[in-house]
Each structure stands twice: as structure tokens, then as C-alpha cells.
């Protein structure tokens, strides 16, 4: 690892920023400084955007089949360097090595899907829509697109964005999280190694000022964002005010419903992993468990199972999860745990004083479990983004559905049951975009789309899958007729085709 300032990728070259403002990137388990992330200067931002615009003008003319061949080389390199990427990711995020490998792999899956771009770019056609008139449509690239990505998935989320955008014929500017920029930089190095033309992918670092440049610059045509609700709302509103397409994936409060007829062992095992895995720092983490009726009797066994999970360093094979990303994040989580106690929730398991031997400076939070939680409590209303699980005990399935539907978020939910009738009732009536049936974290594979609802998403077209192809392209519809000498019938004074 290095303690130098990491470079930015501008105009096909790795460049050291001229900025005097930097942010230390630290190992969350030790506080060791791994590198410094620069804040791109206005001139550097302009250079990246100009280069991306020039690259787009040439790339848009490259046939989709050739773009797919580049992407095939790229996904092969990602697989070859899978473990290396995972180690970089683990060191800067604190994730366990196994979890970091999963982060990388879920991104590789989207790069694989981008290799199928020729078939996904096929338009529509109809012959003889009127006499001797045919109509057909093309899907054409937008131009320069940009992505603003969060700290919690520094491989997966960038790979949700730029492979599909570039496969569609666009160029792309990536502004990754300043808290863990080393993984995105390595993704970009492999992108260059795959032989893509100069300037197609730019990587700039920074914070709000750099984000606002992307949101307001006239050459940027589309913005993809993943992050907090407040920032997501700002991205969506500002981007729309400047006539850009925006997809903003934001906050969540995901519920799991447990029916009394479910398999108890499966419920407990899946719930533990889905709630405190990755230290709870997943937008699809389960943060509320609704034990319906007699299923509430399983909560003590859940407490025992959660207590067995121990956090630890990334290379500790026995660790269930790692530290949270920063000391500030830890303090926020501990504050919400204390607030939950003050507001009357029963704290069955308290991870506030968690200590990991050999790592006294780590951002540790132990598994935390609350019972008797009500919708008015802060631990229920706030997205804690830590290893904290709230339990509630509605009497009926419909009570559980009503509670979930009242939430302002609609990212994901799940139900565990052995009844197909119950499962169908749940999936039909629930007002959430991604539903799992005996699956705790229902993140779709990339030939579908990631479809959060309500305040979990701002925009019209979702990430990856067919919707992302629509997001990164514009549809051009052609209506054509070819005359011969005998077809003239005088002026047509109406709007009707004839």
C-alpha cells in the first residue's frame, strides 16, 4: 500500500492532481492511512469532460459487436484479478475477504451482461403501418454519462454503471467515493488493459464540488447515483434542473416477514447474515424483522445466533464481518443504539462496547438486537447502516404488510413461509420494488433490473438490465416511404398517413 496521493484517469492517462486538497483513505480496522484521495480541480474536471466528449464522438460509430468484444476482454481481466481486487477492497472498506469477493463478483456479472449488448440494442420494426409505409426504431447512445458511487460497494456499484453505459456507445466519467477510491482506480487500470480507446472512461476524485460540476455541466447527459437519501434528492433535483437523465438509488429500511409455518433454522440463519453481514452496510440489508404470531417465540434463538457472530479484520477467516467504514459512522450508529434504549426498545443484544483483540483502533460495532420496537422510534425510522436489527411482532400477515407499506422506503423486502398462497398474497399486496420469497436479500441478477421504489429511488429507469440500456440510450423512430411514379395522389391536408 502507498501513502501517496492516488492519481486520476483523465484523457487516457493517469495524472497526479494539482489540487492541494486531499482526504486520507484509512483502513477501518487500524486507522492506517492507505493513500490520499485528491479533490479534482475545476480545470481537471473540465479536461475529463472534454476528453470524454471527444472519445464519445468516435466510440459511437463503433459497431455494438466490436464494443462487446472489448467488454469480453474486460470481464475476463476482472475474473483473472478477482482476488487481487477483493484484497484491495477489503483493506479499504474493512469487509471480510469472502464478502469483498462477493462485492467484486456481483459487479463482474453486470460486465458479463454488457457483453450481450448487440441483442439488447435491437430496436423495433413494423411493415406497412400505412400503405407502403414502414416504421422502425433505433437505440442510439446519449453522449457523456457520469456515475457517483458510494463507499459500501466500491467494485459492484461502479460496475453496475460504466460497463453498460460504454457498451451502449457512450463515454463515462466515474466519481467514486472518496472513502475507498483504490478499488475503482484498479477497475479503471484493468479497463485500460483491455484496450478500450483513450478517453472512454475517466476517473475523477473529490466531494460535493466535483459532484455538482457533473450535475450542472452541459456536456453531461445522464447521471447515475447511489448513496444517501439527502444527497440523492440533491442529485435528482439538480440534475433534472439541468435537463439530465438521472437515476438515483438512495436509502432503505428493509423488512423481513417471518410466518409461523416457515423453517425456523433457515429463518434464523438467513436473518443473521442479511441483517449484520457487511456490518449492516448494505442498502438491501434487513434491518427490521417482523415475526408474525407464534413466530415471535423464535426471537430468543435469534439472539443466541447473533451473539455467536464476531467482527474482525479482513483476513480473519473466523470473522463474521468487519468494522464500519469510519469513526464518524460508528459514532452515529452508537448514538442511534443509545436513542433506541432511551425511547423504550428492549435491547436484547448490545454491541456498543465491542472490542476486537489486536485492533484497538478499529471502528467496531458488535451485533445488536432490539425487541418491542415501535414505528415511532428512531431505530425504526432511521436507516442505521450498521449491524443493528429491530424486531416487531405483528399479529397477522396483513398487519405486517400494512406496516411495510407505510414505510417511506421501498427498496427490498422478503417473506419466509412454506405457503405458496401466503407468498403470493404478500408479493401482490406489498408496495416494495424488490421482493424475496425465502430469499433474504433479493438483489436481482443483471438480466433483470434493480428496482427500488418510493424514497429508495428517484428517476424513471432503474440500474442494469434492460432498463439501464433504455437509460443510457435514446430511441430514434423512422417512418419511411419510397415512391414510384404512379403513387401520387395529391396533397394530404390531414395528419393521417396514407
Coordinates of C-alpha atoms in Angstrom, one line a residue:
X1 CA 0.0 0.0 0.0
X2 CA 1.1 3.6 -0.5
X3 CA 0.6 6.8 1.4
X4 CA 0.9 9.0 -1.7
X5 CA -2.0 10.7 -3.4
X6 CA -3.7 8.4 -5.8
X7 CA -3.9 9.6 -9.5
X8 CA -6.9 10.4 -11.6
X9 CA -7.6 8.9 -15.0
X10 CA -8.0 11.8 -17.4
X11 CA -7.8 11.7 -21.2
X12 CA -6.5 8.1 -21.1
X13 CA -3.6 8.9 -18.7
X14 CA -3.0 8.5 -15.0
X15 CA -2.4 12.0 -13.7
X16 CA -1.4 13.3 -10.3
X17 CA -3.9 16.1 -9.3
X18 CA -2.6 19.6 -8.9
X19 CA -5.1 20.1 -6.1
X20 CA -3.8 21.0 -2.6
X21 CA -6.9 19.5 -1.0
X22 CA -6.8 15.7 -0.2
X23 CA -8.6 13.3 2.1
X24 CA -6.8 10.4 3.9
X25 CA -8.1 6.9 3.0
X26 CA -7.8 4.7 6.0
X27 CA -8.1 1.1 6.9
X28 CA -11.2 1.0 9.1
X29 CA -9.7 -1.8 11.3
X30 CA -6.5 0.0 12.1
X31 CA -6.7 3.7 11.0
X32 CA -3.6 3.1 8.9
X33 CA -3.5 5.7 6.1
X34 CA -3.5 3.7 2.8
X35 CA -3.4 6.7 0.5
X36 CA -4.8 10.2 0.0
X37 CA -7.6 11.0 -2.4
X38 CA -7.4 14.3 -4.2
X39 CA -10.2 16.8 -4.9
X40 CA -10.1 17.4 -8.6
X41 CA -9.6 21.0 -9.6
X42 CA -12.0 22.8 -11.9
X43 CA -9.5 22.5 -14.8
X44 CA -9.1 18.8 -14.2
X45 CA -12.9 18.3 -14.2
X46 CA -13.2 20.3 -17.5
X47 CA -10.3 18.3 -19.1
X48 CA -12.0 15.0 -18.1
X49 CA -15.4 16.1 -19.6
X50 CA -13.8 17.4 -22.8
X51 CA -11.9 14.2 -23.3
X52 CA -15.0 12.1 -22.7
X53 CA -16.9 14.2 -25.2
X54 CA -14.2 13.7 -27.9
X55 CA -14.0 9.9 -27.1
X56 CA -17.8 9.6 -27.5
X57 CA -17.8 11.1 -31.0
X58 CA -15.6 8.2 -32.2
X59 CA -16.9 5.4 -30.0
X60 CA -20.5 5.9 -31.0
X61 CA -19.5 4.8 -34.5
X62 CA -18.0 1.5 -33.3
X63 CA -20.4 -1.3 -34.1
X64 CA -22.0 -2.9 -31.0
X65 CA -20.4 -6.3 -31.8
X66 CA -17.0 -4.7 -31.5
X67 CA -17.9 -2.9 -28.3
X68 CA -19.0 -6.3 -27.0
X69 CA -15.6 -7.8 -27.8
X70 CA -13.8 -5.2 -25.8
X71 CA -16.2 -5.9 -22.9
X72 CA -15.4 -9.6 -23.2
X73 CA -11.7 -8.9 -22.7
X74 CA -12.5 -6.6 -19.8
X75 CA -14.7 -9.1 -17.9
X76 CA -12.0 -11.8 -18.4
X77 CA -9.4 -9.5 -16.8
X78 CA -11.8 -8.8 -13.9
X79 CA -12.1 -12.5 -13.3
X80 CA -8.4 -13.0 -13.6
X81 CA -7.8 -10.3 -11.0
X82 CA -10.8 -11.2 -8.8
X83 CA -8.9 -12.0 -5.6
X84 CA -6.5 -9.1 -6.0
X85 CA -9.4 -6.7 -6.4
X86 CA -11.1 -8.2 -3.4
X87 CA -8.0 -7.7 -1.2
X88 CA -7.7 -4.1 -2.2
X89 CA -11.4 -3.7 -1.4
X90 CA -11.2 -5.5 1.9
X91 CA -8.3 -3.3 3.1
X92 CA -10.0 0.0 2.4
X93 CA -13.6 -0.9 3.3
X94 CA -12.9 -3.3 6.2
X95 CA -15.0 -6.1 4.6
X96 CA -14.0 -9.7 5.2
X97 CA -12.2 -11.2 2.3
X98 CA -15.2 -13.5 1.5
X99 CA -17.6 -10.6 1.5
X100 CA -15.2 -8.5 -0.6
X101 CA -15.0 -11.3 -3.2
X102 CA -18.8 -11.2 -3.4
X103 CA -18.8 -7.5 -4.0
X104 CA -16.4 -7.9 -6.9
X105 CA -18.3 -10.9 -8.4
X106 CA -21.7 -9.2 -8.4
X107 CA -20.0 -6.4 -10.4
X108 CA -18.4 -8.9 -12.8
X109 CA -21.9 -10.3 -13.5
X110 CA -23.0 -6.9 -14.9
X111 CA -19.9 -6.7 -17.0
X112 CA -20.8 -10.1 -18.4
X113 CA -24.2 -8.9 -19.2
X114 CA -22.7 -5.9 -21.1
X115 CA -21.1 -8.4 -23.4
X116 CA -24.7 -9.2 -24.7
X117 CA -25.2 -5.6 -25.8
X118 CA -25.9 -6.2 -29.5
X119 CA -29.1 -8.0 -28.8
X120 CA -30.1 -5.5 -26.1
X121 CA -29.7 -2.6 -28.6
X122 CA -32.1 -4.1 -31.1
X123 CA -35.0 -1.8 -31.9
X124 CA -38.5 -2.4 -33.3
X125 CA -40.0 -2.6 -36.7
X126 CA -43.3 -2.8 -38.4
X127 CA -44.0 -3.1 -42.1
X128 CA -47.0 -1.4 -43.8
X129 CA -48.1 0.7 -40.9
X130 CA -49.9 2.6 -43.6
X131 CA -49.8 1.9 -47.4
X132 CA -46.2 1.4 -48.4
X133 CA -45.0 3.0 -45.2
X134 CA -42.7 1.2 -42.8
X135 CA -41.7 2.3 -39.3
X136 CA -38.6 1.2 -37.4
X137 CA -36.7 2.4 -34.3
X138 CA -33.0 2.6 -33.4
X139 CA -31.5 2.8 -29.9
X140 CA -28.6 5.3 -30.0
X141 CA -26.2 6.5 -27.3
X142 CA -26.7 9.7 -25.4
X143 CA -23.1 11.1 -25.1
X144 CA -21.1 11.7 -21.9
X145 CA -22.6 9.9 -18.9
X146 CA -21.4 10.0 -15.2
X147 CA -21.6 7.9 -12.1
X148 CA -21.4 8.9 -8.5
X149 CA -20.8 5.8 -6.3
X150 CA -20.9 5.0 -2.6
X151 CA -18.3 3.6 -0.1
X152 CA -20.1 0.4 0.7
X153 CA -19.7 -1.4 -2.7
X154 CA -16.6 0.2 -4.4
X155 CA -16.4 -2.6 -7.0
X156 CA -20.0 -3.7 -7.6
X157 CA -21.7 -0.3 -8.0
X158 CA -19.2 1.2 -10.5
X159 CA -19.5 -2.0 -12.5
X160 CA -23.3 -1.6 -12.4
X161 CA -22.7 1.7 -14.3
X162 CA -19.9 2.2 -16.7
X163 CA -19.7 -1.2 -18.5
X164 CA -23.3 -0.9 -19.7
X165 CA -23.1 2.8 -20.4
X166 CA -19.9 2.3 -22.5
X167 CA -21.3 -0.8 -24.2
X168 CA -24.3 1.3 -25.3
X169 CA -21.9 3.6 -27.1
X170 CA -21.4 6.4 -24.5
X171 CA -18.3 7.6 -22.7
X172 CA -18.3 7.7 -18.9
X173 CA -16.9 9.8 -16.0
X174 CA -16.7 7.9 -12.7
X175 CA -16.6 9.9 -9.4
X176 CA -16.2 7.2 -6.8
X177 CA -16.5 7.6 -3.0
X178 CA -13.6 9.5 -1.6
X179 CA -13.6 7.0 1.3
X180 CA -12.4 4.0 -0.7
X181 CA -11.2 5.1 -4.2
X182 CA -8.4 2.5 -4.6
X183 CA -10.7 -0.3 -5.9
X184 CA -12.3 1.9 -8.6
X185 CA -8.9 3.0 -9.7
X186 CA -7.8 -0.6 -10.1
X187 CA -11.0 -1.3 -12.1
X188 CA -10.0 1.5 -14.4
X189 CA -6.5 0.2 -14.8
X190 CA -7.9 -3.1 -16.0
X191 CA -10.2 -1.3 -18.3
X192 CA -7.2 0.4 -20.0
X193 CA -5.5 -3.0 -20.1
X194 CA -8.5 -4.4 -22.0
X195 CA -7.6 -2.0 -24.9
X196 CA -10.6 0.4 -24.9
X197 CA -10.0 3.6 -26.8
X198 CA -8.5 6.5 -25.0
X199 CA -10.8 8.8 -23.0
X200 CA -13.9 6.4 -22.9
X201 CA -13.6 6.1 -19.1
X202 CA -12.4 9.0 -16.9
X203 CA -12.0 8.7 -13.1
X204 CA -12.0 11.9 -11.0
X205 CA -12.0 12.1 -7.2
X206 CA -13.5 14.6 -4.8
X207 CA -16.6 15.6 -3.0
X208 CA -19.7 17.8 -3.3
X209 CA -18.0 20.4 -5.5
X210 CA -16.9 17.8 -8.1
X211 CA -20.4 16.2 -8.0
X212 CA -22.1 19.5 -8.6
X213 CA -19.8 20.1 -11.6
X214 CA -21.1 16.8 -13.1
X215 CA -24.7 17.7 -12.3
X216 CA -24.6 21.1 -13.9
X217 CA -22.1 20.7 -16.8
X218 CA -24.0 20.9 -20.2
X219 CA -21.9 18.1 -21.8
X220 CA -23.1 15.5 -19.2
X221 CA -26.3 13.8 -20.5
X222 CA -27.0 11.3 -17.8
X223 CA -26.2 10.8 -14.1
X224 CA -26.3 7.5 -12.2
X225 CA -26.1 7.8 -8.4
X226 CA -26.1 5.5 -5.4
X227 CA -25.9 6.9 -1.9
X228 CA -27.9 8.6 1.0
X229 CA -31.4 10.0 0.6
X230 CA -30.4 13.6 1.2
X231 CA -27.6 13.5 -1.4
X232 CA -29.8 11.5 -3.8
X233 CA -32.5 14.1 -3.6
X234 CA -30.0 16.8 -4.4
X235 CA -28.6 14.8 -7.3
X236 CA -32.0 14.2 -8.7
X237 CA -33.3 17.7 -8.4
X238 CA -30.1 19.4 -9.6
X239 CA -29.6 17.0 -12.5
X240 CA -33.2 17.4 -13.6
X241 CA -33.0 21.2 -13.4
X242 CA -30.1 21.0 -15.8
X243 CA -32.0 18.7 -18.2
X244 CA -30.2 15.5 -17.5
X245 CA -31.4 12.0 -17.1
X246 CA -31.0 10.8 -13.5
X247 CA -31.3 7.5 -11.7
X248 CA -30.7 8.0 -8.0
X249 CA -30.7 4.9 -5.8
X250 CA -30.9 6.1 -2.2
X251 CA -32.0 5.0 1.3
X252 CA -33.8 1.9 2.6
X253 CA -35.5 0.3 5.6
X254 CA -35.9 -3.3 4.5
X255 CA -38.3 -5.6 6.4
X256 CA -38.4 -9.4 6.6
X257 CA -41.7 -11.1 7.4
X258 CA -41.4 -14.4 9.2
X259 CA -44.5 -16.6 9.2
X260 CA -45.0 -19.4 11.9
X261 CA -45.0 -22.1 9.1
X262 CA -41.5 -21.1 8.0
X263 CA -38.4 -23.3 8.6
X264 CA -37.1 -21.9 11.8
X265 CA -33.4 -22.8 11.2
X266 CA -33.5 -21.3 7.7
X267 CA -35.1 -18.1 9.0
X268 CA -32.5 -17.6 11.8
X269 CA -29.5 -18.4 9.6
X270 CA -30.7 -16.2 6.8
X271 CA -31.8 -13.3 9.0
X272 CA -28.4 -13.2 10.9
X273 CA -26.5 -12.9 7.6
X274 CA -28.9 -10.5 6.0
X275 CA -29.0 -8.1 9.0
X276 CA -25.4 -7.9 10.3
X277 CA -23.4 -9.2 7.3
X278 CA -21.1 -6.5 5.9
X279 CA -21.6 -4.7 9.3
X280 CA -25.1 -3.9 8.1
X281 CA -23.7 -1.5 5.5
X282 CA -25.8 -2.7 2.6
X283 CA -28.8 -0.8 1.1
X284 CA -30.5 -4.2 0.9
X285 CA -29.7 -5.3 4.4
X286 CA -32.6 -6.5 6.5
X287 CA -33.0 -4.0 9.4
X288 CA -36.5 -4.9 10.6
X289 CA -37.7 -8.5 11.3
X290 CA -41.5 -8.9 11.6
X291 CA -42.2 -12.1 13.5
X292 CA -45.9 -12.8 12.8
X293 CA -48.0 -14.5 15.5
X294 CA -46.3 -17.6 17.2
X295 CA -43.1 -17.0 15.2
X296 CA -42.2 -14.3 17.8
X297 CA -41.2 -17.2 20.1
X298 CA -38.1 -17.6 17.9
X299 CA -36.6 -14.3 18.9
X300 CA -34.6 -15.7 21.8
X301 CA -33.0 -18.2 19.5
X302 CA -32.2 -15.4 17.1
X303 CA -30.5 -13.6 19.9
X304 CA -28.3 -16.6 20.6
X305 CA -27.3 -17.0 17.0
X306 CA -26.5 -13.3 16.6
X307 CA -24.3 -13.3 19.7
X308 CA -22.1 -16.0 18.2
X309 CA -21.1 -13.7 15.3
X310 CA -17.9 -11.9 15.9
X311 CA -16.5 -9.0 13.9
X312 CA -12.8 -9.0 12.9
X313 CA -10.2 -7.9 10.4
X314 CA -10.5 -8.6 6.7
X315 CA -8.0 -11.6 6.7
X316 CA -9.5 -13.2 9.8
X317 CA -11.3 -16.4 8.5
X318 CA -13.4 -16.6 11.7
X319 CA -14.7 -13.0 11.4
X320 CA -18.4 -12.7 10.5
X321 CA -18.0 -9.1 9.3
X322 CA -15.6 -6.2 9.6
X323 CA -15.6 -2.7 11.0
X324 CA -17.9 0.1 9.8
X325 CA -16.3 2.5 7.4
X326 CA -15.3 5.4 9.6
X327 CA -15.2 6.6 13.2
X328 CA -18.0 9.1 12.3
X329 CA -20.2 6.2 11.1
X330 CA -19.5 4.3 14.3
X331 CA -20.5 7.2 16.5
X332 CA -23.7 7.7 14.6
X333 CA -24.6 4.1 15.0
X334 CA -23.8 4.1 18.7
X335 CA -25.9 7.2 19.1
X336 CA -28.9 5.5 17.5
X337 CA -28.5 2.4 19.7
X338 CA -28.5 4.7 22.8
X339 CA -31.5 6.5 21.5
X340 CA -33.3 3.2 20.9
X341 CA -32.8 2.3 24.6
X342 CA -33.9 5.8 25.7
X343 CA -37.1 5.6 23.6
X344 CA -38.2 2.3 25.2
X345 CA -37.0 -0.5 22.9
X346 CA -35.7 -3.6 24.6
X347 CA -32.0 -4.1 23.8
X348 CA -31.5 -7.9 23.8
X349 CA -28.0 -7.7 22.5
X350 CA -25.8 -4.6 22.7
X351 CA -22.7 -4.2 20.5
X352 CA -21.8 -0.7 21.6
X353 CA -18.7 -1.8 23.6
X354 CA -17.4 -4.2 21.0
X355 CA -13.6 -4.9 21.3
X356 CA -11.6 -6.9 18.8
X357 CA -8.3 -8.2 20.1
X358 CA -5.3 -6.8 18.4
X359 CA -7.3 -4.0 16.7
X360 CA -7.9 -1.4 19.5
X361 CA -8.5 1.5 17.0
X362 CA -11.0 -0.3 14.7
X363 CA -14.5 1.1 14.0
X364 CA -16.1 -1.9 15.7
X365 CA -19.8 -2.3 16.4
X366 CA -21.0 -5.7 17.7
X367 CA -24.2 -7.4 16.7
X368 CA -27.1 -5.5 18.2
X369 CA -30.7 -6.7 18.6
X370 CA -33.8 -4.8 19.7
X371 CA -37.2 -6.1 20.6
X372 CA -40.5 -4.3 21.3
X373 CA -39.7 -1.7 18.7
X374 CA -42.5 0.7 17.5
X375 CA -42.8 2.7 14.3
X376 CA -42.3 6.0 16.2
X377 CA -38.8 5.0 17.4
X378 CA -35.6 6.4 15.8
X379 CA -34.2 2.9 15.4
X380 CA -37.2 2.1 13.2
X381 CA -37.4 5.3 11.3
X382 CA -33.7 5.9 10.6
X383 CA -31.5 3.9 8.2
X384 CA -28.9 2.9 10.8
X385 CA -26.5 1.4 8.3
X386 CA -24.8 -0.8 11.0
X387 CA -25.1 -4.3 12.5
X388 CA -28.4 -3.5 14.2
X389 CA -31.6 -5.5 13.8
X390 CA -35.0 -4.4 15.1
X391 CA -37.8 -7.0 15.8
X392 CA -41.5 -6.4 15.9
X393 CA -44.4 -8.8 16.4
X394 CA -47.5 -8.1 14.3
X395 CA -50.4 -10.4 14.9
X396 CA -51.3 -11.1 11.2
X397 CA -49.7 -11.1 7.8
X398 CA -51.9 -8.2 6.8
X399 CA -50.7 -6.2 9.8
X400 CA -47.1 -6.8 8.6
X401 CA -48.0 -5.8 5.1
X402 CA -49.6 -2.6 6.3
X403 CA -46.6 -1.7 8.4
X404 CA -44.2 -2.2 5.5
X405 CA -46.4 -0.3 3.1
X406 CA -46.5 2.7 5.4
X407 CA -42.7 3.0 5.2
X408 CA -41.4 5.8 3.0
X409 CA -38.8 3.4 1.6
X410 CA -39.4 0.6 -0.9
X411 CA -36.1 -0.9 -1.7
X412 CA -36.4 -4.5 -0.7
X413 CA -38.4 -6.9 1.5
X414 CA -38.8 -10.6 2.0
X415 CA -41.0 -13.2 3.4
X416 CA -40.2 -16.6 4.8
X417 CA -43.1 -19.1 4.6
X418 CA -43.9 -22.6 3.4
X419 CA -47.3 -21.5 2.0
X420 CA -47.5 -20.5 -1.7
X421 CA -50.8 -18.9 -1.0
X422 CA -49.3 -16.7 1.7
X423 CA -46.3 -15.8 -0.5
X424 CA -48.5 -14.8 -3.4
X425 CA -50.7 -12.7 -1.2
X426 CA -47.6 -10.9 0.1
X427 CA -45.9 -10.3 -3.3
X428 CA -49.2 -9.0 -4.7
X429 CA -50.0 -6.5 -2.0
X430 CA -46.6 -5.3 -0.8
X431 CA -45.6 -1.9 -2.1
X432 CA -41.9 -2.5 -2.4
X433 CA -39.8 -2.8 -5.6
X434 CA -37.8 -6.0 -4.9
X435 CA -39.4 -8.9 -3.1
X436 CA -37.8 -12.1 -1.8
X437 CA -39.7 -15.3 -1.1
X438 CA -37.5 -17.4 1.3
X439 CA -34.6 -15.2 -0.1
X440 CA -33.5 -12.6 2.4
X441 CA -31.7 -10.1 0.1
X442 CA -33.5 -10.2 -3.3
X443 CA -30.9 -8.3 -5.4
X444 CA -31.8 -9.4 -9.0
X445 CA -29.2 -10.8 -11.3
X446 CA -28.2 -8.4 -14.1
X447 CA -30.5 -9.6 -16.8
X448 CA -33.3 -8.1 -14.6
X449 CA -33.1 -4.6 -13.2
X450 CA -32.5 -3.3 -9.7
X451 CA -36.0 -1.8 -9.0
X452 CA -36.3 0.1 -5.7
X453 CA -39.5 2.1 -5.1
X454 CA -40.7 5.1 -3.3
X455 CA -38.0 7.2 -1.5
X456 CA -35.4 4.5 -2.3
X457 CA -35.3 5.6 -5.9
X458 CA -35.6 8.8 -7.9
X459 CA -35.8 8.5 -11.6
X460 CA -37.6 6.7 -14.4
X461 CA -35.3 3.8 -15.5
X462 CA -33.5 1.6 -13.0
X463 CA -30.0 0.2 -12.8
X464 CA -28.6 -2.5 -15.0
X465 CA -30.7 -5.0 -17.1
X466 CA -33.0 -3.8 -19.9
X467 CA -33.9 -0.6 -18.0
X468 CA -30.3 0.6 -17.8
X469 CA -30.0 0.1 -21.6
X470 CA -33.0 2.4 -22.0
X471 CA -31.5 4.8 -19.6
X472 CA -28.2 5.0 -21.5
X473 CA -29.8 5.3 -24.9
X474 CA -32.2 7.5 -26.9
X475 CA -34.8 6.0 -29.2
X476 CA -35.0 7.3 -32.7
X477 CA -38.1 6.3 -34.7
X478 CA -38.1 6.4 -38.5
X479 CA -41.2 6.4 -40.7
X480 CA -40.3 5.7 -44.3
X481 CA -41.9 5.5 -47.7
X482 CA -40.4 5.1 -51.1
X483 CA -42.3 6.5 -54.1
X484 CA -42.7 5.2 -57.6
X485 CA -44.1 7.3 -60.4
X486 CA -47.6 6.1 -60.1
X487 CA -48.1 6.7 -56.3
X488 CA -49.0 10.5 -56.3
X489 CA -52.5 11.2 -55.0
X490 CA -52.4 15.0 -54.5
X491 CA -51.7 16.9 -51.3
X492 CA -52.5 15.3 -47.9
X493 CA -54.0 18.1 -45.8
X494 CA -54.5 15.9 -42.6
X495 CA -52.2 14.3 -40.1
X496 CA -53.2 10.8 -41.1
X497 CA -50.7 8.6 -43.0
X498 CA -52.0 7.4 -46.4

